[in-house]
mmCIF file of C-alpha atoms in Angstrom:
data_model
loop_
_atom_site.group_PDB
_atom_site.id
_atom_site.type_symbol
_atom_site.label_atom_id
_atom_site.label_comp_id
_atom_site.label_asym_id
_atom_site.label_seq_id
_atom_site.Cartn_x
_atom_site.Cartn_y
_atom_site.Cartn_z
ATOM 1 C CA UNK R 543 0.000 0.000 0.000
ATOM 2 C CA UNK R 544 2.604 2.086 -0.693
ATOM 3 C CA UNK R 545 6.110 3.822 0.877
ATOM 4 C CA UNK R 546 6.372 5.188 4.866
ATOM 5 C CA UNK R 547 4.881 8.036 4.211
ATOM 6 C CA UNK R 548 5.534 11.203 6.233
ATOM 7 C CA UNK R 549 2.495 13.739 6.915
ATOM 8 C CA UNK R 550 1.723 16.857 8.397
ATOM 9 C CA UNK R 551 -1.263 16.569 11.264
ATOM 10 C CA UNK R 552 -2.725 19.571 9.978
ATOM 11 C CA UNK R 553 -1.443 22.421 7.923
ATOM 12 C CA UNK R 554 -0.351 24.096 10.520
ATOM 13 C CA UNK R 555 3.547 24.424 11.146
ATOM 14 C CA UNK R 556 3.537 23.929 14.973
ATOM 15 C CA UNK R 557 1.886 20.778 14.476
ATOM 16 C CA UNK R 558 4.513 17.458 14.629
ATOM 17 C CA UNK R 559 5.393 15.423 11.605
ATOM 18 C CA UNK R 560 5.088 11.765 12.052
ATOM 19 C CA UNK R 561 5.183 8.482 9.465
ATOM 20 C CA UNK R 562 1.714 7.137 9.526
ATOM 21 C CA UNK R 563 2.750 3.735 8.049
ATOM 22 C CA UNK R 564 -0.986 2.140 6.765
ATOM 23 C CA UNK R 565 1.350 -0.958 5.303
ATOM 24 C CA UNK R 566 4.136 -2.102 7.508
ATOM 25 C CA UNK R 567 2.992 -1.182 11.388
ATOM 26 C CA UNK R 568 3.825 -3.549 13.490
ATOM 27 C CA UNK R 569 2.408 -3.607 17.483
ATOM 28 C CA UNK R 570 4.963 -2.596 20.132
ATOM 29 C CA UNK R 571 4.791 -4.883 23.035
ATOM 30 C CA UNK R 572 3.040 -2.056 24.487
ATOM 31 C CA UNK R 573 0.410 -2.382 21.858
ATOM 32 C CA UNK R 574 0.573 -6.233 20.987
ATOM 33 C CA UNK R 575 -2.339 -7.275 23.827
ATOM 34 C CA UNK R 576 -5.199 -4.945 22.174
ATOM 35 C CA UNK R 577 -3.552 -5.098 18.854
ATOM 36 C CA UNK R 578 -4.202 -9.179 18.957
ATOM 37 C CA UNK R 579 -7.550 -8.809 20.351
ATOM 38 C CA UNK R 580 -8.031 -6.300 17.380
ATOM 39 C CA UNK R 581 -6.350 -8.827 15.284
ATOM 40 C CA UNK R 582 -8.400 -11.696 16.276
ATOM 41 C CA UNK R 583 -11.594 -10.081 14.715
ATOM 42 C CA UNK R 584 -9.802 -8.012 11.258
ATOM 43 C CA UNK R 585 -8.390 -11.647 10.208
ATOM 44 C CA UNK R 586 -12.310 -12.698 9.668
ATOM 45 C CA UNK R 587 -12.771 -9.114 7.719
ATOM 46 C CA UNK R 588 -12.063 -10.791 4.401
ATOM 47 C CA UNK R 589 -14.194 -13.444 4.783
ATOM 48 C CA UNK R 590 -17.131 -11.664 5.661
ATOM 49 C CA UNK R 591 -17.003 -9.215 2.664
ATOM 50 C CA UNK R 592 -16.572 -12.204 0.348
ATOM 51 C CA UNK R 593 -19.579 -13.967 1.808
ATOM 52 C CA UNK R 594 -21.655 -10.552 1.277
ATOM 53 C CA UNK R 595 -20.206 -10.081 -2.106
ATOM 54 C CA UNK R 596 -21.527 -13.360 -2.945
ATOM 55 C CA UNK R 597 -25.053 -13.268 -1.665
ATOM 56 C CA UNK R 598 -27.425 -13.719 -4.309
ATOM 57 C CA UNK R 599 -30.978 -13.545 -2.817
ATOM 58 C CA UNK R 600 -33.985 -15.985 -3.109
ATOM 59 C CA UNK R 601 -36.102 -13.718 -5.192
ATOM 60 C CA UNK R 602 -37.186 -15.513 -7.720
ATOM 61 C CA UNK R 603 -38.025 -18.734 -5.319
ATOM 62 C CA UNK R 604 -39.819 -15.992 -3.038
ATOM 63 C CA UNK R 605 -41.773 -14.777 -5.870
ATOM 64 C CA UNK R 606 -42.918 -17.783 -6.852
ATOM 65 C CA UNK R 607 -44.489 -18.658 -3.611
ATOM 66 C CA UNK R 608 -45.935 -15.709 -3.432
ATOM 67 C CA UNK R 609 -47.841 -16.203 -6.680
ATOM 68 C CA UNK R 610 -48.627 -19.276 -5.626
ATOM 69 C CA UNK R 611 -49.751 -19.460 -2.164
ATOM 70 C CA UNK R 612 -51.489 -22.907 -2.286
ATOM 71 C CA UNK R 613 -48.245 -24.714 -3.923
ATOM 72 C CA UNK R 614 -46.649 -26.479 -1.037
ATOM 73 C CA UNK R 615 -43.403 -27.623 -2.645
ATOM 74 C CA UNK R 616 -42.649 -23.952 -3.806
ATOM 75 C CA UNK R 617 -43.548 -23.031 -0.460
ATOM 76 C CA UNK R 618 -41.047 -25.224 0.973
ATOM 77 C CA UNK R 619 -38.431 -24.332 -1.452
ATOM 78 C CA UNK R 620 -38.884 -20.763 -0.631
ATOM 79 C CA UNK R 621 -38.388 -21.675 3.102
ATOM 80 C CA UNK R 622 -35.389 -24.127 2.532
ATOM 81 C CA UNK R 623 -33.750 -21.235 0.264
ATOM 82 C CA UNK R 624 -33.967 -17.977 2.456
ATOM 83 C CA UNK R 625 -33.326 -19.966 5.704
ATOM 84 C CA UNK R 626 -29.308 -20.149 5.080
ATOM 85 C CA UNK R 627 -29.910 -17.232 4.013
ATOM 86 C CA UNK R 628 -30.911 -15.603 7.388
ATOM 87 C CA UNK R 629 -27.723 -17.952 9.097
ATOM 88 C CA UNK R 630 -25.721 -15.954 6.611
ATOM 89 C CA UNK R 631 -27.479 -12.177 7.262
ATOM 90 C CA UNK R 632 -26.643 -13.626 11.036
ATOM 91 C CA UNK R 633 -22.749 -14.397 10.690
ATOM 92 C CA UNK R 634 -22.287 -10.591 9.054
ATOM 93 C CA UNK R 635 -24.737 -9.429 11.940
ATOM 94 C CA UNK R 636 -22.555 -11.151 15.038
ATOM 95 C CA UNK R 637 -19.665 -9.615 13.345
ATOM 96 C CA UNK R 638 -20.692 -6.159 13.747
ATOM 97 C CA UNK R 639 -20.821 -6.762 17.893
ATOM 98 C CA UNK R 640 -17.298 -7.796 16.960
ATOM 99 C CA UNK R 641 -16.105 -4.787 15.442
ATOM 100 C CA UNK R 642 -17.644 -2.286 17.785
ATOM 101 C CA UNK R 643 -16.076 -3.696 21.017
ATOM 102 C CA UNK R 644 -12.613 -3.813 18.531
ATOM 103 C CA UNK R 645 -13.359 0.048 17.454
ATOM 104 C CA UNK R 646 -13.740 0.796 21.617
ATOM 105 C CA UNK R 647 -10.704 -0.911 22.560
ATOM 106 C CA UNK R 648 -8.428 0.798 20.319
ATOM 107 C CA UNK R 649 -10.387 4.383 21.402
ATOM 108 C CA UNK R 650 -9.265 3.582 24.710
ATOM 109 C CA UNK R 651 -5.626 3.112 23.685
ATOM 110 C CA UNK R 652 -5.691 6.072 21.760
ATOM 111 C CA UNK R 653 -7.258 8.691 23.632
ATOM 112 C CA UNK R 654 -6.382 7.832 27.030
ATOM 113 C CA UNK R 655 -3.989 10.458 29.150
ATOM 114 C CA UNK R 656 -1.062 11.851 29.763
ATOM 115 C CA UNK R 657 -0.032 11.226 25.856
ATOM 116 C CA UNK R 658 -2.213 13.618 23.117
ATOM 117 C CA UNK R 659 -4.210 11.753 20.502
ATOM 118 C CA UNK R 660 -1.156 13.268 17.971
ATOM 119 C CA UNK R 661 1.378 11.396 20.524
ATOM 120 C CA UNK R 662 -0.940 8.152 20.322
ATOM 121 C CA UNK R 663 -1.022 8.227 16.530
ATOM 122 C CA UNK R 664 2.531 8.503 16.463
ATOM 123 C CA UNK R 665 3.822 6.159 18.748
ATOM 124 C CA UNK R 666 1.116 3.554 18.320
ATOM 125 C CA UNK R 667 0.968 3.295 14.674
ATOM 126 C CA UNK R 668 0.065 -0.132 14.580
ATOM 127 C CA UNK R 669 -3.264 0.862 16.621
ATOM 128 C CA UNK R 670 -3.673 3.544 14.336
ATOM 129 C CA UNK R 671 -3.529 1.292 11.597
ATOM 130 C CA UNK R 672 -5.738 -1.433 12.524
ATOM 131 C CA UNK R 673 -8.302 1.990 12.917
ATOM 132 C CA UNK R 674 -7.623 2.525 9.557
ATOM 133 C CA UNK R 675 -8.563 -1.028 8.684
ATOM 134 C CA UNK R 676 -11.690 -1.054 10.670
ATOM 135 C CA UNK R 677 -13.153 2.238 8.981
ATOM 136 C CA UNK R 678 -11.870 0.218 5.532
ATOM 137 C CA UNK R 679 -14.037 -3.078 5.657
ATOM 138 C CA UNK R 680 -16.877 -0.416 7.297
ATOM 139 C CA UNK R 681 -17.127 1.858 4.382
ATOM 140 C CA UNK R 682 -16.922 -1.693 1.758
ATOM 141 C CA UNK R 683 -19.252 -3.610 3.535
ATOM 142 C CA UNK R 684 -21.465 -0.697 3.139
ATOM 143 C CA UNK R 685 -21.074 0.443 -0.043
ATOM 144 C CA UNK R 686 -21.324 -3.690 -1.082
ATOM 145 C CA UNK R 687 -24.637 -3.729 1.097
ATOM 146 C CA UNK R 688 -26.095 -0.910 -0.383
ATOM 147 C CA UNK R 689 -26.242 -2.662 -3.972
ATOM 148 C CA UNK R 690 -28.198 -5.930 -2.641
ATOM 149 C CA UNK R 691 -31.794 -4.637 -2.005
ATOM 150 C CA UNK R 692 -32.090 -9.124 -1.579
ATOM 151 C CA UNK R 693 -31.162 -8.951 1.870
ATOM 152 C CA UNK R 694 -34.176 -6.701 3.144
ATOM 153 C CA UNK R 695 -36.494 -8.606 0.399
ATOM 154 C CA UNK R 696 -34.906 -11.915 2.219
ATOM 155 C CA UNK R 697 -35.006 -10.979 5.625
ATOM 156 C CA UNK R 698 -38.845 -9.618 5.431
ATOM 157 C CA UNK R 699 -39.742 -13.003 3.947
ATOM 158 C CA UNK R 700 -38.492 -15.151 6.555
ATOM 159 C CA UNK R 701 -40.125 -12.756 9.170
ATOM 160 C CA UNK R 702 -43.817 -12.767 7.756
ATOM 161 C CA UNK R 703 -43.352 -16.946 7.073
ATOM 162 C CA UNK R 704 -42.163 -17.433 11.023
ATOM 163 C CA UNK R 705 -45.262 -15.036 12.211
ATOM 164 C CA UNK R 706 -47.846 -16.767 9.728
ATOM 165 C CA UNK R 707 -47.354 -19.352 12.837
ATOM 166 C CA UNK R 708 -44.694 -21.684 10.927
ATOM 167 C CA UNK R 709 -45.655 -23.372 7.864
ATOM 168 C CA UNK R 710 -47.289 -26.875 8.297
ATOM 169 C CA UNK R 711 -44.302 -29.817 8.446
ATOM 170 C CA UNK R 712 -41.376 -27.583 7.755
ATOM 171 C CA UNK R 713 -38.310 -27.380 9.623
ATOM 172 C CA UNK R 714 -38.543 -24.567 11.899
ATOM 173 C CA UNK R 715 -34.732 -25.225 13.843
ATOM 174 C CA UNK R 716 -33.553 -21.899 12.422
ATOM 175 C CA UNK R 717 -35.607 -20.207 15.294
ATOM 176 C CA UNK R 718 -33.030 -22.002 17.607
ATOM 177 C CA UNK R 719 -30.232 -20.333 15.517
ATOM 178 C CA UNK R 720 -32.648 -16.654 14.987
ATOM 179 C CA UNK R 721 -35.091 -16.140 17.570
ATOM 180 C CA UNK R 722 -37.655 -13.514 17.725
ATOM 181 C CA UNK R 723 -34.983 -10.968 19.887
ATOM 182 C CA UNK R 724 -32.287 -11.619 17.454
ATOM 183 C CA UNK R 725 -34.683 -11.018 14.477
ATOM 184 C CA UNK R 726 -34.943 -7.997 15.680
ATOM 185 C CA UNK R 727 -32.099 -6.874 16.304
ATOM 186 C CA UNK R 728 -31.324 -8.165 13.254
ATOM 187 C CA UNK R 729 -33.689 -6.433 11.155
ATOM 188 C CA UNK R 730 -32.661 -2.717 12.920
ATOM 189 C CA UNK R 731 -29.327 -3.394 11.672
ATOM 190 C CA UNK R 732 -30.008 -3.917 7.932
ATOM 191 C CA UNK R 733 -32.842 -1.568 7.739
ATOM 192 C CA UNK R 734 -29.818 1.342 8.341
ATOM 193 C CA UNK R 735 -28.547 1.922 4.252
ATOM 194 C CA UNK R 736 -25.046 1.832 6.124
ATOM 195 C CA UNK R 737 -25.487 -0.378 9.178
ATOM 196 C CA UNK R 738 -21.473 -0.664 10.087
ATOM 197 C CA UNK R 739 -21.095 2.576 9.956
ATOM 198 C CA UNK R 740 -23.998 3.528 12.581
ATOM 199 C CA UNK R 741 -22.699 0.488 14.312
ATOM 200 C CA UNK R 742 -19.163 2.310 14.728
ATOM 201 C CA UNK R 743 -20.803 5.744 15.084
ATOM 202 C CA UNK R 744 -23.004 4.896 17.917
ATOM 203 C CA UNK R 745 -20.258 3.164 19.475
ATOM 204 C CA UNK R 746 -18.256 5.773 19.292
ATOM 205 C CA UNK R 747 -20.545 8.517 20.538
ATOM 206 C CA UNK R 748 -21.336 5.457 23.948
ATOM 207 C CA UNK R 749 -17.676 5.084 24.130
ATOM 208 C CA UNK R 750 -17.663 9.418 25.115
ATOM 209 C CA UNK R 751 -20.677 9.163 26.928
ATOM 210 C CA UNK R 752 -19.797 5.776 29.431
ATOM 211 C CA UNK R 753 -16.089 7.697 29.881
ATOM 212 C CA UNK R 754 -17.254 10.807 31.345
ATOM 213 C CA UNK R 755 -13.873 11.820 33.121
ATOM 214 C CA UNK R 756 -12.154 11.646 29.726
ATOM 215 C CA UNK R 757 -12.445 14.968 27.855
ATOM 216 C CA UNK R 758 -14.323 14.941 24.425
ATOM 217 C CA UNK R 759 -11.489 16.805 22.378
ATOM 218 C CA UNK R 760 -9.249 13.486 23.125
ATOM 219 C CA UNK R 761 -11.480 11.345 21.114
ATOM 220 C CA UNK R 762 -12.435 14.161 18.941
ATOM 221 C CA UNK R 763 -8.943 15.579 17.938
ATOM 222 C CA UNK R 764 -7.615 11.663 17.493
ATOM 223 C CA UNK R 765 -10.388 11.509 14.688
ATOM 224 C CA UNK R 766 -9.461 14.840 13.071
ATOM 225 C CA UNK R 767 -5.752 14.047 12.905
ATOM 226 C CA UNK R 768 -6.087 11.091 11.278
ATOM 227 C CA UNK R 769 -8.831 12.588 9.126
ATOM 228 C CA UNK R 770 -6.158 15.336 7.941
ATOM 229 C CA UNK R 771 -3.516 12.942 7.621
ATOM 230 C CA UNK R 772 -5.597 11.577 5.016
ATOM 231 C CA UNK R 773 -6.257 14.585 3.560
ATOM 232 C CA UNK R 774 -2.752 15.354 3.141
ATOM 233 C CA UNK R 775 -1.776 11.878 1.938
ATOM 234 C CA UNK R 776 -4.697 12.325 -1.250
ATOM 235 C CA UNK R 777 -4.096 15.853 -2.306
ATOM 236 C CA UNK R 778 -0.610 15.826 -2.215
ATOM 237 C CA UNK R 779 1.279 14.647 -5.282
ATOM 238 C CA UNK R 780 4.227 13.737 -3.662
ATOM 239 C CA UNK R 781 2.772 11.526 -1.505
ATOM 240 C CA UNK R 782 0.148 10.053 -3.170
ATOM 241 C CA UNK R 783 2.779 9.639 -6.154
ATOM 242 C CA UNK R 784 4.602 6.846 -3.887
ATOM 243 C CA UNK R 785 1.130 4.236 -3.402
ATOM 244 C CA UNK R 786 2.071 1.301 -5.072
ATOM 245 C CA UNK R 787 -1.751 1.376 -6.143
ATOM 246 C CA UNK R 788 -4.727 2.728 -6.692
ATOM 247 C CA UNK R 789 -5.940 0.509 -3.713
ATOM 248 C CA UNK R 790 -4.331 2.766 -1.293
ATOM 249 C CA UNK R 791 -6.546 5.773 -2.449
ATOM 250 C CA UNK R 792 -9.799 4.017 -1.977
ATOM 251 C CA UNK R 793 -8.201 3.117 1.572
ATOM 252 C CA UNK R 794 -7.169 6.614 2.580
ATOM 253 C CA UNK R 795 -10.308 7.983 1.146
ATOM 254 C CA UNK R 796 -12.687 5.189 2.971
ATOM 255 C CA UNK R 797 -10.657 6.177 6.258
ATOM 256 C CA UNK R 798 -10.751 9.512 5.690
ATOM 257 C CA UNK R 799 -14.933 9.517 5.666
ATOM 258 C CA UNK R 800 -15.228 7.372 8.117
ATOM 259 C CA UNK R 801 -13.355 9.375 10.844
ATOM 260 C CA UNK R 802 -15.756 12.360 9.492
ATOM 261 C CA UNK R 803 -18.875 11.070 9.835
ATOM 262 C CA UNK R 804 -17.512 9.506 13.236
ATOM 263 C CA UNK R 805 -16.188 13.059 14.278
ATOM 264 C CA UNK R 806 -19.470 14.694 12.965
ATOM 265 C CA UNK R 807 -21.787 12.057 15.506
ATOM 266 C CA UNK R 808 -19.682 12.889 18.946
ATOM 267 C CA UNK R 809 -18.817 16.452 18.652
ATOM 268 C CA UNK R 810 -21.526 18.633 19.352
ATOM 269 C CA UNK R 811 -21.130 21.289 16.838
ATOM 270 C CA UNK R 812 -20.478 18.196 14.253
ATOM 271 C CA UNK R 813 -17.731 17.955 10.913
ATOM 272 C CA UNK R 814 -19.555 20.877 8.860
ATOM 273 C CA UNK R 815 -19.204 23.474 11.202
ATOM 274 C CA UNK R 816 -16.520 26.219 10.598
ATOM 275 C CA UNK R 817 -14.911 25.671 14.023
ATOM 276 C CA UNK R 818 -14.480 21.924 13.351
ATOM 277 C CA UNK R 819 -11.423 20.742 13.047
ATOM 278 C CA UNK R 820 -11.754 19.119 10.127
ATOM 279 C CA UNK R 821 -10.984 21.340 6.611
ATOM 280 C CA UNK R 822 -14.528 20.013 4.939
ATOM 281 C CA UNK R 823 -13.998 21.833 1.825
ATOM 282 C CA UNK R 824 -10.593 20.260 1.541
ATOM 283 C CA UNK R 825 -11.888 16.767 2.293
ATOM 284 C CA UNK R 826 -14.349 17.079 -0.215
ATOM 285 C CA UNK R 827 -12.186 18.184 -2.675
ATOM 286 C CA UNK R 828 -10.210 15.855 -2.700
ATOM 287 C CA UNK R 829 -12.880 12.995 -2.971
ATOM 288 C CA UNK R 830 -14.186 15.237 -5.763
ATOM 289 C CA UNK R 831 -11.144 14.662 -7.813
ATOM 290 C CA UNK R 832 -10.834 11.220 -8.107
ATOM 291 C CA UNK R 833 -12.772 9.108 -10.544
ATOM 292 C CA UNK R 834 -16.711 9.619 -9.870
ATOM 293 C CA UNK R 835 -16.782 5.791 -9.769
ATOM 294 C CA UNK R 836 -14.642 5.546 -6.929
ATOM 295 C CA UNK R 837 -15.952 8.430 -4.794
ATOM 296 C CA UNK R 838 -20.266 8.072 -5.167
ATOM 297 C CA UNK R 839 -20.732 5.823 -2.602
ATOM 298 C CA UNK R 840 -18.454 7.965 -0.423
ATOM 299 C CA UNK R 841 -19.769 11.212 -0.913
ATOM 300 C CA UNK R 842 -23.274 9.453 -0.480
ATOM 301 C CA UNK R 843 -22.137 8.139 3.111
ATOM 302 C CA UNK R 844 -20.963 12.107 4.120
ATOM 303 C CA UNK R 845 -24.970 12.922 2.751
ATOM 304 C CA UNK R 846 -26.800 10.352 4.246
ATOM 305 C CA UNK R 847 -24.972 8.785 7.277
ATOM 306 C CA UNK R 848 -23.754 12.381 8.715
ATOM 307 C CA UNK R 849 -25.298 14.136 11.881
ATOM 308 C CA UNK R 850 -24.872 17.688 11.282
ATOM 309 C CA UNK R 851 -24.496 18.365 7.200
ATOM 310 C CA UNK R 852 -28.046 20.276 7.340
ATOM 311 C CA UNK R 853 -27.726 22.495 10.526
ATOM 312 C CA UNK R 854 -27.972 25.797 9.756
ATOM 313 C CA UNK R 855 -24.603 26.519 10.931
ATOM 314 C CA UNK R 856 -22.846 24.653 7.792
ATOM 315 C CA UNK R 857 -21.979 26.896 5.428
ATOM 316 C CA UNK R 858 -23.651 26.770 2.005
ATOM 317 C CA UNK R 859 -20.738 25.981 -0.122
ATOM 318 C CA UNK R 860 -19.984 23.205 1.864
ATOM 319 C CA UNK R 861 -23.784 21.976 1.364
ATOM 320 C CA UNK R 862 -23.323 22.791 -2.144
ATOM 321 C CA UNK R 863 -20.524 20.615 -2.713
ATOM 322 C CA UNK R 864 -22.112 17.848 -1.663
ATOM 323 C CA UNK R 865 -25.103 18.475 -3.509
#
């Protein structure tokens, strides 16, 4: 993904520079016990974006038993088709938990006194960069969900057939696997058009609100530095010149919105503000000058998924931008 690369914080010349390696980080042994349990869950990352890459949907089998609600066998081969379905929609569900108790552990590394979040980034790169890794898959997943309207279509039909009071002789064991609680749950998560990323950004804004005694701008200026280290990475030919390939764009620009829209759900005054933190008009910029085939689903997530984009106190070019 590219050489070390060295980047400003912010544009500011008091601020420190510091390497932000995203390839070759590895944990300190001050960072190896949360950067295994972090491990532990990024290793199944892969897996879980091929599985939702792959899902095809049951909507041709569901259509036909709902044209023909007297046909028993297409009935049953509606049932027998969506239920591995729903174990699948379960697997990507359980994984979410996963992430969002991985996403608070390395918050607590990073923000936690004496050190700044600028001295955390720095010294724990390896942290940093399994951060990076998580916001990734998060923005991915998303974008991959977003494009499979099956799994709603899926998920609805294997609801209505388990309240219709189970059908007559079928095998109804996937309630031992889904019951009505996890259903749910279930169904909260994919009814969000980005459900990982309002799985990180409520975690995020419980991870402020369970720490009282830590103060907000640690968590807050941890997500802005790495937001402008981004920044400065994309925009900045001589950076951006050394990735290896166009793989580490997509990656800086995926982490780059994902720290905003976390940033614009904990601070008060959000991302769009003018005393944020954040240089909007920059970030957008930048995601504004790559290919549009790249950057649509990004710019999308900074419309939709964002807290604060329509308060009155974001300026209009900003909401013009992203119009």
């Amino acid at each position: 993904m590219g050489n070390l690369l060295k980047v400003l914080t912010r544009e500011i010349e008091n601020y420190p520079h510091f390497f932000l390696d995203f390839e070759n980080a590895q944990p300190t042994d001050g960072e190896r016990e949360v950067w295994n349990q972090v491990n532990s869950v990024l290793q199944d990352s892969e897996n879980i974006l091929s599985g939702l890459q792959a899902y095809k949907g049951a909507g041709q089998e569901i259509r036909d038993a709902i044209q023909n609600p007297s046909d028993h066998m297409l009935q049953e081969r509606a049932w027998n088709s969506v239920c591995p379905l729903v174990i699948k929609l379960k697997k990507f569900y359980s994984f979410s938990l996963r992430l969002e108790e991985a996403l608070k552990s390395l918050l607590e590394c990073l923000t936690c006194p004496p050190c700044t979040p600028t001295q955390h980034l720095e010294k724990e790169q390896a942290l940093a960069k399994q951060f990076a890794e998580i916001l990734h898959f998060t923005l991915r997943f998303d974008e991959l969900k977003m494009r499979i309207p099956a799994i709603q279509n899926d998920f609805s039909y294997y609801r209505r057939t388990i309240s219709r009071n189970r059908i007559n002789n079928m095998n109804l064991d996937i309630e031992n696997e889904v019951n009505n609680e996890m259903a749910n749950r279930m169904s909260l998560f994919y009814a969000e058009a980005t459900p990982m990323l309002k799985t990180l950004s409520n975690a995020t804004t419980n991870f402020v609100t369970e720490n009282k005694t830590l103060p907000l701008e640690n968590t807050t200026d941890c997500l802005s530095t790495m937001a402008s280290v981004c920044k400065v990475m994309l925009e900045t030919p001589e950076y951006s010149s050394r990735f290896s390939s166009e793989d580490t764009l997509l990656f800086c620009m995926r982490v780059m919105v994902g720290v905003i829209i976390l940033y614009d759900h904990v601070h008060p005054n959000g991302a769009f503000n003018k005393s944020s933190k954040i240089d909007m008009k920059g970030c957008i910029k930048v995601l504004k000058d790559q290919p549009a085939d790249n950057v649509e689903g990004l710019l999308n997530a900074l419309k939709f998924t964002t807290k604060h984009l329509n308060d009155e106190s974001t300026p209009k070019n900003i909401r013009t931008m992203l119009q």
